Amino acid sequence: MTALYDEFKKYSGADLYPCHMPGHKRRAFGAMSEEYASIDFTEVDSLDDLHDPEGIILESEKNAARILGADASYFLVNGSTAGILASVSACVKKGGKLLLVRGSHKSVYNAVYLRDIRPAYIFTEGPDEDGIYGAANAAEVEKALGENPDAEAVLIVSPTYEGRMSDIAPIAEAVHKHGIPLIVDEAHGAHLSFTDECASDAIRCGADVVIQSIHKTLPAPTQTAVLSVKGELADREEIRRFLAIYQSSSPSYPLMSMIDGCISYMAENGAKSVQNLHDNFEKLLKRLEVCDKLICGPKIDDLRSGRADYGKLIISARNTCITGKEIADILRDRYRIETEMAAPGFVLAMFTVCDEDFGYDKMADALIDLNTRLEKYGLLAEDGEKPVDPGEKLPAPVIKISVADALDSNVETVDLSDAAGRIAASYICLYPPGTPLVVPGEEITSAHTAYIDRCIKAGFNIKGLEGIGIKTVKNG
Ligand SMILES: Cc1ncc(COP(=O)(O)O)c(C=O)c1O
């Protein structure tokens, strides 16, 4: 069933001349296809309104909620970013406290800034020897809840960008003991809603608000996502109100129709296609077991036990004297494979329900070949020193002032060598993966400056610097 698309086509075939926006008047110009133009509308009477749905859009959202096991679902045309901004804003009062994992996406930090929220962190395991952090577990969440009884909501990420998964049910139970909602950033896990096995998606495991980027792992275009709510701990009217603030006032009808179409397609075909993903991904990992130098993960045991996500292939740089970025460059230049992300310690390559055998074979052939060439090219670890240890731990953050106060303060840019002891006025991240080393309002220590200095010398991309200067709070 692709109800929205069918309705939109019906409307566009009717004999109504469009004396309204959009300006293309449903005619194709430039890069726009005729098909796209024909269903790109504005909120005229019978087409409903995403921000106040009463007709066909409401019906489609209800259909999505039924399929996803939620009490209510909301279509997002500005990605999970908009859903995260809205959920945090709806669940935590202005100036209130949010418990969040340190490795949260920047949209969470942006919500913290916009609503002057006080962040308190859940620290997850890691980084491991490749530089990857674990997903939150119940013990870490319980500890953070115990230390922050005034928290109004908890936000975790599962699966993480690198495919680490939380066991959501015990986390939800721990959070609910405090009578507050659990928000799960499941941007990377939309496919989890369609497995045949027992539920592994957050909404079915007890989370209250779940945000899924369907564009990341399902057949759907960029920017499409869904926010789902279960139970009464999150205020649905507030979520709808904030979505109208953070999303465009001219939401895209083609995107809405493709969200509806993707969810309906997955309802019909999802179990089979997710099973194919599982089978093909395990087969790929088994083929890669011959790689004795270029270690690839995750472990099949971790996949089967739900600790790691199917589809996120990690190619470790640990036995080499080169970085993940250089491995990614070799994969692109020599083997014609573009990967998702390259960090100093690893490369992340993604497979989804839409990959065909060809893609898996191409990756396996490339990595097996590269594994045999590492020694010949002198790229093994004993041939060179790594300038930065991806597993290096930085000190726990010391919060001096709020994120909002720091970002809105008078700023002074100081040399990296003079920054220790100052208060940061920008996010400083090793990008990718983008987890902040320092958040605005936190003290910059000499351990931070030494680490950043080593990263710069190794040619890594550190975001948030001004040349080799750091923005700090003036007189802070
Ligand atoms: C963990 C996580 N959450 C949220 C987002 C935002 O998703 P979107 O691109 O759909 O806005 C991303 C984007 O990469 C992400 O990695």
Tab-separated table of C-alpha atoms and ligand atoms in Angstrom, residues 78-81 84 105 157 185 187-188 213 215-216, ligand 1:
chain	number	residue	atom	x	y	z
A	78	ASN	CA	14.107	17.258	8.011
A	79	GLY	CA	15.736	14.010	9.078
A	80	SER	CA	16.149	12.574	12.560
A	81	THR	CA	17.750	15.911	13.381
A	84	ILE	CA	15.698	14.728	18.130
A	105	HIS	CA	24.726	13.377	17.739
A	157	VAL	CA	21.957	6.151	20.872
A	185	ASP	CA	18.179	7.936	18.897
A	187	ALA	CA	18.685	6.991	13.532
A	188	HIS	CA	20.853	4.077	12.378
A	213	SER	CA	16.305	7.885	9.928
A	215	HIS	CA	16.978	7.192	4.782
A	216	LYS	CA	20.055	5.712	6.467
B	1	LIG	C1	23.495	8.964	15.750
B	1	LIG	C2	22.824	9.947	14.828
B	1	LIG	N1	21.684	10.523	15.218
B	1	LIG	C3	21.026	11.394	14.445
B	1	LIG	C4	21.501	11.747	13.214
B	1	LIG	C5	20.757	12.742	12.376
B	1	LIG	O1	20.093	12.087	11.346
B	1	LIG	P1	19.565	12.804	10.044
B	1	LIG	O2	20.699	12.868	9.091
B	1	LIG	O3	18.450	11.918	9.573
B	1	LIG	O4	19.062	14.161	10.427
B	1	LIG	C6	22.693	11.164	12.743
B	1	LIG	C7	23.232	11.528	11.424
B	1	LIG	O5	24.217	11.088	10.948
B	1	LIG	C8	23.375	10.238	13.586
B	1	LIG	O6	24.528	9.666	13.195
